CSV table of N, CA and C in Angstrom, one decimal:
chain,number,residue,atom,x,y,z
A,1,UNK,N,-36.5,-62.9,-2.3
A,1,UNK,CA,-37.9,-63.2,-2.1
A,1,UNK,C,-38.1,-63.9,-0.8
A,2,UNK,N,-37.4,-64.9,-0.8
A,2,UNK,CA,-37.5,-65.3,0.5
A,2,UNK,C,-37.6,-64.9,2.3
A,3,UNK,N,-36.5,-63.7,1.8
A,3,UNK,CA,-36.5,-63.0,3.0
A,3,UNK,C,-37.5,-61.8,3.9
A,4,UNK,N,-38.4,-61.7,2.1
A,4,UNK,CA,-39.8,-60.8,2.2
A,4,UNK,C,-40.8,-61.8,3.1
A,5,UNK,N,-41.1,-63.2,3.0
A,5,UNK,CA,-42.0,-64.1,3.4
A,5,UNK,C,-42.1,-64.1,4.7
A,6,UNK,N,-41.1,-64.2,5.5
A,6,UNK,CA,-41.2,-64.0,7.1
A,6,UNK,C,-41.6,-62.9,7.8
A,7,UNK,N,-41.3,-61.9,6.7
A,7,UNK,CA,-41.9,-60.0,7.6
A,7,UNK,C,-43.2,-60.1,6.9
A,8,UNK,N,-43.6,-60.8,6.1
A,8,UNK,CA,-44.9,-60.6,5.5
A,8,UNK,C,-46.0,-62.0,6.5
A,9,UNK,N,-45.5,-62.7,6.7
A,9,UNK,CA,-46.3,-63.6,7.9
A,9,UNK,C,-46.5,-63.1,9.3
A,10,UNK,N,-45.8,-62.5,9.4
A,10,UNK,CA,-45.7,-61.6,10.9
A,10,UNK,C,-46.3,-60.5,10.4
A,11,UNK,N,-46.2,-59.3,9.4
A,11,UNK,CA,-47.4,-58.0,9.6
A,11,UNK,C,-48.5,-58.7,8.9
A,12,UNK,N,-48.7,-59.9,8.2
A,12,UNK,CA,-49.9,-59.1,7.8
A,12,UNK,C,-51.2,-59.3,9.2
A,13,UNK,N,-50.9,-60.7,9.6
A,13,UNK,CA,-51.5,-60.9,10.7
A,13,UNK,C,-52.1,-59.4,12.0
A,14,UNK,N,-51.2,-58.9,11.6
A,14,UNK,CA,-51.2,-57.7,12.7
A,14,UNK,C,-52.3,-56.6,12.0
A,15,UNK,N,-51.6,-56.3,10.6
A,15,UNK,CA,-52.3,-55.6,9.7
A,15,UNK,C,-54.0,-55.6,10.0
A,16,UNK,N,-54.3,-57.4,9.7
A,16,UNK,CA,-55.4,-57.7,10.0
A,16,UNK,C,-56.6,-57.2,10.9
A,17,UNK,N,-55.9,-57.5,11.8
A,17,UNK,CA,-56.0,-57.6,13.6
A,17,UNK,C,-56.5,-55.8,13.4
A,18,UNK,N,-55.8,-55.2,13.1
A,18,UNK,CA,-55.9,-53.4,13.5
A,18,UNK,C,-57.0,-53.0,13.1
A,19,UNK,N,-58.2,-53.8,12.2
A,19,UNK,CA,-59.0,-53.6,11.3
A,19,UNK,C,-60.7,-54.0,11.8
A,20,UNK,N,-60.3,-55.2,12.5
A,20,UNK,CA,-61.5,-56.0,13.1
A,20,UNK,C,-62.1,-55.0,14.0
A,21,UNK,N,-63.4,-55.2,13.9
A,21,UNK,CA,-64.5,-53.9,14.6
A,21,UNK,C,-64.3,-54.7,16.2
A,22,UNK,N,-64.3,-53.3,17.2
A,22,UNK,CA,-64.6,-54.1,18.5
A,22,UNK,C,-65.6,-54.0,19.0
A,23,UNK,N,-66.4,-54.9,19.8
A,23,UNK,CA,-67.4,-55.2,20.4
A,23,UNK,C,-67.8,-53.8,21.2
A,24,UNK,N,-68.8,-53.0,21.1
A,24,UNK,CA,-68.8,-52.1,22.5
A,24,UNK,C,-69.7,-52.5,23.6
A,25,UNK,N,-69.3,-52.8,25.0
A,25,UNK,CA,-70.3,-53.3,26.0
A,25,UNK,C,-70.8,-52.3,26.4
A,26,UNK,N,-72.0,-52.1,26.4
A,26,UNK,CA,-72.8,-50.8,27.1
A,26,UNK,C,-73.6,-51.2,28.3
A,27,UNK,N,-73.9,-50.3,29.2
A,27,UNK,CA,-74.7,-50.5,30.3
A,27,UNK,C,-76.3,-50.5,29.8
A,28,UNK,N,-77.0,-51.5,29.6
A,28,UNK,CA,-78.5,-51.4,29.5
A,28,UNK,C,-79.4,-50.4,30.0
A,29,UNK,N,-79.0,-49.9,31.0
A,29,UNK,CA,-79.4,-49.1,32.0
A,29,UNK,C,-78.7,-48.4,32.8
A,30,UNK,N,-78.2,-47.2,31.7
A,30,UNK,CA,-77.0,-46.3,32.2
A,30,UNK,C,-77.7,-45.0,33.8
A,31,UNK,N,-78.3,-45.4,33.9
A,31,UNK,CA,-79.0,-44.6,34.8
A,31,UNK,C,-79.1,-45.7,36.1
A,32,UNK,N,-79.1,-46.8,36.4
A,32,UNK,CA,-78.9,-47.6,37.2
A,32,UNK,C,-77.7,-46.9,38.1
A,33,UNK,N,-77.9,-47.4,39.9
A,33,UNK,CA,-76.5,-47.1,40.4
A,33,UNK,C,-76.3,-48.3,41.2
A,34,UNK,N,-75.5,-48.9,41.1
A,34,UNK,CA,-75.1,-50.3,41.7
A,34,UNK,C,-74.2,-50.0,43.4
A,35,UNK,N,-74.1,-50.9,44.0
A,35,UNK,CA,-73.1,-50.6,45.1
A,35,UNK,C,-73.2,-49.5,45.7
A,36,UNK,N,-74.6,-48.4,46.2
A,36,UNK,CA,-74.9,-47.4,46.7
A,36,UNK,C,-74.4,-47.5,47.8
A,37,UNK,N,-73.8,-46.3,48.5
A,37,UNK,CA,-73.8,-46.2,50.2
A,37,UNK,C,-75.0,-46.0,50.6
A,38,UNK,N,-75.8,-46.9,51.6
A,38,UNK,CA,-77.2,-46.3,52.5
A,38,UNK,C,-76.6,-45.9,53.6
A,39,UNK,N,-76.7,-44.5,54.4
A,39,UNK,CA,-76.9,-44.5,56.2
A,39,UNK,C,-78.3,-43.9,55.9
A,40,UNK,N,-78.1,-43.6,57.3
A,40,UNK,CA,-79.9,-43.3,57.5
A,40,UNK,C,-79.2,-41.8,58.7
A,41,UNK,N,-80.9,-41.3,58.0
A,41,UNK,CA,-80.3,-39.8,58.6
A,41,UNK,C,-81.7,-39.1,59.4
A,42,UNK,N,-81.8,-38.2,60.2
A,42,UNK,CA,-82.9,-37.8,61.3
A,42,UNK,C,-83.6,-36.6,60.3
A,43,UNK,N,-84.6,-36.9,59.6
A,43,UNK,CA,-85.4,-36.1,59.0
A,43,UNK,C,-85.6,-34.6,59.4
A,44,UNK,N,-86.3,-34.0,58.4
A,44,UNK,CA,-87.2,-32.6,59.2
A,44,UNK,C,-87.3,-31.9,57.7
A,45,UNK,N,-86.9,-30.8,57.8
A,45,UNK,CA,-87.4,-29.9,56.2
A,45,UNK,C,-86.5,-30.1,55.5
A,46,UNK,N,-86.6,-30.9,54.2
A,46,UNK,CA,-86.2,-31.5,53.2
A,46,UNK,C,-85.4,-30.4,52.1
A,47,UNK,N,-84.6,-30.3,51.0
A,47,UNK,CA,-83.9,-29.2,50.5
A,47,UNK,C,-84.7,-29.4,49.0
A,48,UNK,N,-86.1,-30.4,49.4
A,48,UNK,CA,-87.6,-29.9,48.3
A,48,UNK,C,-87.8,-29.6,48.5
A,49,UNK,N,-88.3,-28.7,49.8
A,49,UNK,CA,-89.2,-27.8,50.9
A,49,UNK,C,-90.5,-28.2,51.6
A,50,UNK,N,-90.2,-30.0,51.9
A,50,UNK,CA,-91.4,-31.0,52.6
A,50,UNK,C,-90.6,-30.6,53.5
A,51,UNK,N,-91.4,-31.4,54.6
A,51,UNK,CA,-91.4,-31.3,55.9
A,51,UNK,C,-91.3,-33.2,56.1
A,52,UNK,N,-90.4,-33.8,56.1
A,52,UNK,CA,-90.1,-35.2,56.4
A,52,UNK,C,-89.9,-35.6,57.8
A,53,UNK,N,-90.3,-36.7,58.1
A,53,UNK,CA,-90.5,-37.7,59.3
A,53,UNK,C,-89.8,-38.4,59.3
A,54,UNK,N,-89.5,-39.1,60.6
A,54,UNK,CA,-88.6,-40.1,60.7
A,54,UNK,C,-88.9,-41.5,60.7
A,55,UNK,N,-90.2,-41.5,60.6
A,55,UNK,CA,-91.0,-42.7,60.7
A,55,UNK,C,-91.9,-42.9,59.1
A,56,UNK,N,-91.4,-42.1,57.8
A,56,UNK,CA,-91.7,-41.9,56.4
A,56,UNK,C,-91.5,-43.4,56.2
A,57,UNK,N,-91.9,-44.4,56.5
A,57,UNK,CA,-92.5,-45.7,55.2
A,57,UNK,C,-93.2,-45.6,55.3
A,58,UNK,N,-94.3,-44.9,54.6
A,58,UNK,CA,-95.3,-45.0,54.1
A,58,UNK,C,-95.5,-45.7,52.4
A,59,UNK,N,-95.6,-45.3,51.9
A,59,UNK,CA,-96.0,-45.6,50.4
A,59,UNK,C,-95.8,-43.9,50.1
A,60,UNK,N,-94.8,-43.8,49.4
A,60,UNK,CA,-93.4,-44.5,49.2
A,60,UNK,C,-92.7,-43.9,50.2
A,61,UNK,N,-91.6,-44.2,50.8
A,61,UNK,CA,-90.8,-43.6,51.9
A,61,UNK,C,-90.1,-42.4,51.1
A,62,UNK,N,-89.5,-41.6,52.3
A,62,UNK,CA,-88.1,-41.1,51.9
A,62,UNK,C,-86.8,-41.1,51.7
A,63,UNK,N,-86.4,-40.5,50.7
A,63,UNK,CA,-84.4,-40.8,50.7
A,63,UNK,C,-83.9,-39.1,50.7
A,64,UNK,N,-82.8,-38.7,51.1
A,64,UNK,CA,-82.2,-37.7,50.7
A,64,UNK,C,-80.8,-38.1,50.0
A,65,UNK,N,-80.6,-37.9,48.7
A,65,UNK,CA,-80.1,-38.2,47.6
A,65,UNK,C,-78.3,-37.2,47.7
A,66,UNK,N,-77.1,-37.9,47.4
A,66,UNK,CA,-76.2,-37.0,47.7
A,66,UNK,C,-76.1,-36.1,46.7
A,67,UNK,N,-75.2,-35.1,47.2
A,67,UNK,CA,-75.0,-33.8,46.7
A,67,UNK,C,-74.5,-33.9,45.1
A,68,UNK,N,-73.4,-34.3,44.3
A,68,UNK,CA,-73.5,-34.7,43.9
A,68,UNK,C,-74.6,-34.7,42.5
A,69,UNK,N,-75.2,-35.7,42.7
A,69,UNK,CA,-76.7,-36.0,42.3
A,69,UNK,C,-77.6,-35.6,41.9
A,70,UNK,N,-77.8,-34.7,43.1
A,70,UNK,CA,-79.2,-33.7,43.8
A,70,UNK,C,-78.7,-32.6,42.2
A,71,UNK,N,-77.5,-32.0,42.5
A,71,UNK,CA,-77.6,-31.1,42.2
A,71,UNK,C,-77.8,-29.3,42.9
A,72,UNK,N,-77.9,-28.3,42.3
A,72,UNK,CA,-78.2,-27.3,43.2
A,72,UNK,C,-79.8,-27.0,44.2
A,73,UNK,N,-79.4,-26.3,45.2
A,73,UNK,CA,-80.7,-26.9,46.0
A,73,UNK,C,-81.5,-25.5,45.7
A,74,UNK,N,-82.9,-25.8,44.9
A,74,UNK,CA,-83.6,-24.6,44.7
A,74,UNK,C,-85.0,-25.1,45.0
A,75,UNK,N,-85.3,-25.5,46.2
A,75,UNK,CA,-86.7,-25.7,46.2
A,75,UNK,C,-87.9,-25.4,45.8
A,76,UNK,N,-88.7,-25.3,46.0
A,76,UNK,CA,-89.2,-27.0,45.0
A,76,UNK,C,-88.4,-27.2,43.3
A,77,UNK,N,-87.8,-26.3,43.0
A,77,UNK,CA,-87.9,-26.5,41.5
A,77,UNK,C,-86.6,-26.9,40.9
A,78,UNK,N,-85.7,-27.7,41.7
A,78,UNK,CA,-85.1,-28.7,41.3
A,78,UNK,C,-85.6,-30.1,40.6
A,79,UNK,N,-85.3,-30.5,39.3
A,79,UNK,CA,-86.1,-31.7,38.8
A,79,UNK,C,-86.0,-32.9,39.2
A,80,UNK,N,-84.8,-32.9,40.2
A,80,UNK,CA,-84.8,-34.4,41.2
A,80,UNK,C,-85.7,-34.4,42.2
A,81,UNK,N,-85.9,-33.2,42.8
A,81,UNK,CA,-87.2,-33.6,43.9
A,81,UNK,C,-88.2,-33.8,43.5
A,82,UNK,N,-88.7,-35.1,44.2
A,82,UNK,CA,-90.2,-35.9,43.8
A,82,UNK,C,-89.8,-37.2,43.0
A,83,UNK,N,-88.4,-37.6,42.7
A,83,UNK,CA,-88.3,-38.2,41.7
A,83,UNK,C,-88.5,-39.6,42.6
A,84,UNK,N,-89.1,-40.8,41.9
A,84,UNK,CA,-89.3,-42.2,42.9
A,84,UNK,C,-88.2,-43.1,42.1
A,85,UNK,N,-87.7,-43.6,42.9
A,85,UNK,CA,-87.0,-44.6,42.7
A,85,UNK,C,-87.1,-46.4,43.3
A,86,UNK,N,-86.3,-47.1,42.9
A,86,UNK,CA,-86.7,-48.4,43.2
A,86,UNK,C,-85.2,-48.6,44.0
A,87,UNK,N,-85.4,-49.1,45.1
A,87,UNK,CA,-84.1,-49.8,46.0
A,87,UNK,C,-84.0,-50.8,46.3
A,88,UNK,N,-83.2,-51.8,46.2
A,88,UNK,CA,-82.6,-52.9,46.4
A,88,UNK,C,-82.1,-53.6,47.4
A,89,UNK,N,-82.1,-54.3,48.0
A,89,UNK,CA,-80.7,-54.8,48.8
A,89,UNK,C,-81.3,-56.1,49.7
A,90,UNK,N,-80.5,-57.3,49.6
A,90,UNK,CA,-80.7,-58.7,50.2
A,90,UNK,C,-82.0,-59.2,50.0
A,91,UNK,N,-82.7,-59.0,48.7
A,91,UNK,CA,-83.4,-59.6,48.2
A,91,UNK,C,-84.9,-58.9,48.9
A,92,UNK,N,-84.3,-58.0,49.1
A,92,UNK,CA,-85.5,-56.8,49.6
A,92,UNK,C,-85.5,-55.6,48.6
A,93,UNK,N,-87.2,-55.1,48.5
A,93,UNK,CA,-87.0,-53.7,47.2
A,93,UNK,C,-88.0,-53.4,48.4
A,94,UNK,N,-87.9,-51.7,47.9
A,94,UNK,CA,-88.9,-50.5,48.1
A,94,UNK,C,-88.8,-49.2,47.0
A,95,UNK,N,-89.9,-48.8,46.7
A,95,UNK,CA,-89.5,-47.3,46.8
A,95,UNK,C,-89.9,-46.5,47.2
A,96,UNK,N,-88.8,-45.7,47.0
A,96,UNK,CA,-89.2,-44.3,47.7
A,96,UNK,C,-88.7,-42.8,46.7
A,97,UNK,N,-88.9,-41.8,47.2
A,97,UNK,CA,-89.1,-40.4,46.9
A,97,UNK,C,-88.2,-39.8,47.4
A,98,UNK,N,-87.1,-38.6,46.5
A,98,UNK,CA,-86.2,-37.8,46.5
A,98,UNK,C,-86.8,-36.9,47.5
A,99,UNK,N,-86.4,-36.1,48.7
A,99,UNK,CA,-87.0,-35.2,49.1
A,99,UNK,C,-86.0,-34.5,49.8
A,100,UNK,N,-84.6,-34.8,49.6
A,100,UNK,CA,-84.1,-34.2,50.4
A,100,UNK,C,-82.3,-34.2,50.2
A,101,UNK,N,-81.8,-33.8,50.1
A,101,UNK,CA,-79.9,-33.4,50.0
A,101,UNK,C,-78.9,-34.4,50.9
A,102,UNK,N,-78.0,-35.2,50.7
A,102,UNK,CA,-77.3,-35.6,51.3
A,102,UNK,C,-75.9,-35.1,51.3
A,103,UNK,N,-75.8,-34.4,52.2
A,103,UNK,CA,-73.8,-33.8,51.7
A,103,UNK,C,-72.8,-34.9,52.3
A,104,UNK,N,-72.9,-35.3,52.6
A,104,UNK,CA,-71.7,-36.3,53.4
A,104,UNK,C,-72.3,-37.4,52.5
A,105,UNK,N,-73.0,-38.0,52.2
A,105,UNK,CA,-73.1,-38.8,51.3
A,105,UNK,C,-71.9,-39.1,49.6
A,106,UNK,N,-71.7,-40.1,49.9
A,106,UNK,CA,-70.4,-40.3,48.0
A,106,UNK,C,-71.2,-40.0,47.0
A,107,UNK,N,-70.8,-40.2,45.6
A,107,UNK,CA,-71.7,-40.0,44.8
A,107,UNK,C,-72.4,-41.4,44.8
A,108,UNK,N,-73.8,-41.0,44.4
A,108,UNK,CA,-74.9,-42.0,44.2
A,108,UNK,C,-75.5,-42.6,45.4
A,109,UNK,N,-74.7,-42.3,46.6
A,109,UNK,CA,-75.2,-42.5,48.0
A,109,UNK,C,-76.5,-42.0,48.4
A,110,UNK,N,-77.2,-42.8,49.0
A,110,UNK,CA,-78.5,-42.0,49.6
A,110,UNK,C,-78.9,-42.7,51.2
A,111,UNK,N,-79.5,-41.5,51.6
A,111,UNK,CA,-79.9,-41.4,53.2
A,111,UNK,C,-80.8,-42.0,53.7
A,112,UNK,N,-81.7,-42.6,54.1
A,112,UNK,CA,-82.7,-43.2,54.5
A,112,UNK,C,-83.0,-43.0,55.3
A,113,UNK,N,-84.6,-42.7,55.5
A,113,UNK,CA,-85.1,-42.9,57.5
A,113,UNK,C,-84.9,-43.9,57.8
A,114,UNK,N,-84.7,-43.8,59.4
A,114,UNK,CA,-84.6,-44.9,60.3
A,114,UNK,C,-85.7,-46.2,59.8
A,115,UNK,N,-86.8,-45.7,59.5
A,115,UNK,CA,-87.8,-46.9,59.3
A,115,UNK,C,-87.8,-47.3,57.9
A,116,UNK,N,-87.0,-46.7,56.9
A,116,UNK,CA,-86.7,-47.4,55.2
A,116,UNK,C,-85.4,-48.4,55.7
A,117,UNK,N,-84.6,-47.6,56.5
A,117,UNK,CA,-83.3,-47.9,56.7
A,117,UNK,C,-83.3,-49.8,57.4
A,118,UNK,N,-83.7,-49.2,58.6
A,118,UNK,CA,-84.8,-50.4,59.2
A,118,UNK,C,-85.7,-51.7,58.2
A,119,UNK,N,-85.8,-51.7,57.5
A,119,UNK,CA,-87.1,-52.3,56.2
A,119,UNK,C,-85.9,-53.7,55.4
A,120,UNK,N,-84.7,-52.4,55.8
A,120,UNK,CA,-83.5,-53.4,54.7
A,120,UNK,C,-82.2,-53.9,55.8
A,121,UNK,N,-82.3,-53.5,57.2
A,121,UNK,CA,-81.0,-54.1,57.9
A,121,UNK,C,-81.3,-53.5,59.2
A,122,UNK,N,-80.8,-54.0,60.0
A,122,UNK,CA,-81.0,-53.4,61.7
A,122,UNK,C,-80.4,-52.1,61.4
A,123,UNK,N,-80.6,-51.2,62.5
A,123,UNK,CA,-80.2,-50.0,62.5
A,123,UNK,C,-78.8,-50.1,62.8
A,124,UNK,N,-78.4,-50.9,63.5
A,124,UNK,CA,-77.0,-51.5,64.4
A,124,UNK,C,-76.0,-51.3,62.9
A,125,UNK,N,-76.2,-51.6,62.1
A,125,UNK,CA,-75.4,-52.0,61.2
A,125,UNK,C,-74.8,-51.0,60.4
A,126,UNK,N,-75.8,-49.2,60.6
A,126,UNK,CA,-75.1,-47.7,60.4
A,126,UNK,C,-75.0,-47.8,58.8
A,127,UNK,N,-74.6,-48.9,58.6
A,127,UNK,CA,-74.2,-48.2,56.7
A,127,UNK,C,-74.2,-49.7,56.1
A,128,UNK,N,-75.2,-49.7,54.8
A,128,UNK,CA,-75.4,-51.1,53.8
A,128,UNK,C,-75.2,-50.6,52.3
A,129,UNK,N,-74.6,-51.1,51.4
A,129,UNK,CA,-74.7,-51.1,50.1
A,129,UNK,C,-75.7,-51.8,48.8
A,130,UNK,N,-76.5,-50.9,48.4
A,130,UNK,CA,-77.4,-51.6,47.5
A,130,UNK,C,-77.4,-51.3,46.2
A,131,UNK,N,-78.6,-51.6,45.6
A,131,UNK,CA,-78.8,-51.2,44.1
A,131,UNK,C,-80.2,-49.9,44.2
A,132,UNK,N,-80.1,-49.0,43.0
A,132,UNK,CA,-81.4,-48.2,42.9
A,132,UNK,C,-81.0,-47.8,41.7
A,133,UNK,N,-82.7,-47.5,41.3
A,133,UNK,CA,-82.3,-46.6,40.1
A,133,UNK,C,-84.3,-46.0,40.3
A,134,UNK,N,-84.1,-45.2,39.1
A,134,UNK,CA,-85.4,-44.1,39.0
A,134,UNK,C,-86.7,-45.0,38.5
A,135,UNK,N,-87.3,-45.0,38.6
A,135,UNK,CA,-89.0,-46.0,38.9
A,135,UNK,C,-89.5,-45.7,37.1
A,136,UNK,N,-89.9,-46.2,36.4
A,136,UNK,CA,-90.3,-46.4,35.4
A,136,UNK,C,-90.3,-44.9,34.4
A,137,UNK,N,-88.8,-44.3,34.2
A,137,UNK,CA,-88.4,-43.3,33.8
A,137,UNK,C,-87.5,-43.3,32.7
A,138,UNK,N,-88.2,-42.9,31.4
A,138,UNK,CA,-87.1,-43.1,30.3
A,138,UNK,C,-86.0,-42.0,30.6
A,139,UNK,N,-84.8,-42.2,29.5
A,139,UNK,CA,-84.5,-41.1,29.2
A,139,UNK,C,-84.9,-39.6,29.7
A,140,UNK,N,-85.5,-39.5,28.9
A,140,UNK,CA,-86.3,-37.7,28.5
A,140,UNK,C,-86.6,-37.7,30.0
A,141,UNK,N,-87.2,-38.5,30.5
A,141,UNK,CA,-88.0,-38.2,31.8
A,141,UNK,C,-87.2,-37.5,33.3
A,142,UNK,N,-86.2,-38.6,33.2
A,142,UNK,CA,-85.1,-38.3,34.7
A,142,UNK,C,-84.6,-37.1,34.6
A,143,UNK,N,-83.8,-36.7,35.3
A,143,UNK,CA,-83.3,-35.2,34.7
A,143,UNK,C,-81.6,-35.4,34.6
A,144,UNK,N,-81.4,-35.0,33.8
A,144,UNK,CA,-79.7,-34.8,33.2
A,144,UNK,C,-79.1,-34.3,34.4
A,145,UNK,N,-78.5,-35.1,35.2
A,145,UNK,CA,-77.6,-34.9,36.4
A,145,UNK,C,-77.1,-35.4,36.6
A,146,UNK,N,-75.6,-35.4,36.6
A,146,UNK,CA,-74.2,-36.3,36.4
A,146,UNK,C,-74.8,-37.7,37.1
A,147,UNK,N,-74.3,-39.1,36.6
A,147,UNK,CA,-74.3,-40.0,37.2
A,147,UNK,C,-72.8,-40.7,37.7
A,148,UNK,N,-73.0,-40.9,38.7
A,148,UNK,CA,-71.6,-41.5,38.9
A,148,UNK,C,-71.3,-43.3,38.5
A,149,UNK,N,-70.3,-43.1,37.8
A,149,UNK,CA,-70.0,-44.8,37.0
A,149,UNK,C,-69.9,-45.8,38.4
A,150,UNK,N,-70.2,-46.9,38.2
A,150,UNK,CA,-70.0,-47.7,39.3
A,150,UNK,C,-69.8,-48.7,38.9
């Protein structure tokens, strides 16, 4: 009997252990993209089928969103074009509007005009990392197109 006590003090602990539920951490906002690549890119006809400027801050600016992302380009009737989003970075926000394809862009990277681009960092500076996600859109609302984890 004795010799059962010592393998019984060591498994049952373990036994235990295998049984306890684990915590799952979820993202609050799985549709958020953190740590975005911004450059900024020279506008013109969008792969919505606008016609974009290079001087687009207006209310709301433009982004061209990467490939990726976007998804396939069927103008207009892709469900990411038009979509607004909220951007981030050094304690600066804007948004702006999907209107356009970024192929050189990583996943979740987006393009900016010179004057959005400008809004959040000298032009000098070619490439900044931020936060964005889609402007007061549940679920149902955004459209089902891969997100990349970040």
């Amino acid at each position: 009997m004795r010799s059962l006590l010592p393998a019984l003090a060591v498994s049952l602990p373990l036994a235990l252990a295998a049984h306890v539920p684990r915590l799952e951490v979820r993202d609050p906002n799985p549709r958020a993209v953190t740590n975005s690549q911004w450059t900024f890119f020279s506008a013109g006809l969008g792969a919505c089928g606008e016609l974009n400027s290079n001087s687009d801050f207006a209310s709301p600016s433009i982004v061209a969103l990467d490939q990726q992302m976007f998804g396939p380009v069927n103008a207009p009737f892709n469900p990411i074009c038009n979509q607004r989003i909220t951007m981030t970075f050094g304690g600066k926000t804007a948004i702006a509007v999907i209107t356009d394809i970024c192929i050189t862009c990583p996943p979740g990277g987006l393009d900016l005009t010179p004057s959005l681009f400008s809004f959040f960092a000298p032009l000098s500076e070619g490439l900044i990392f931020g936060a964005w996600d889609f402007v007061n859109a549940s679920a149902s609302e955004v459209p089902l197109v891969e997100r990349p984890v970040t």
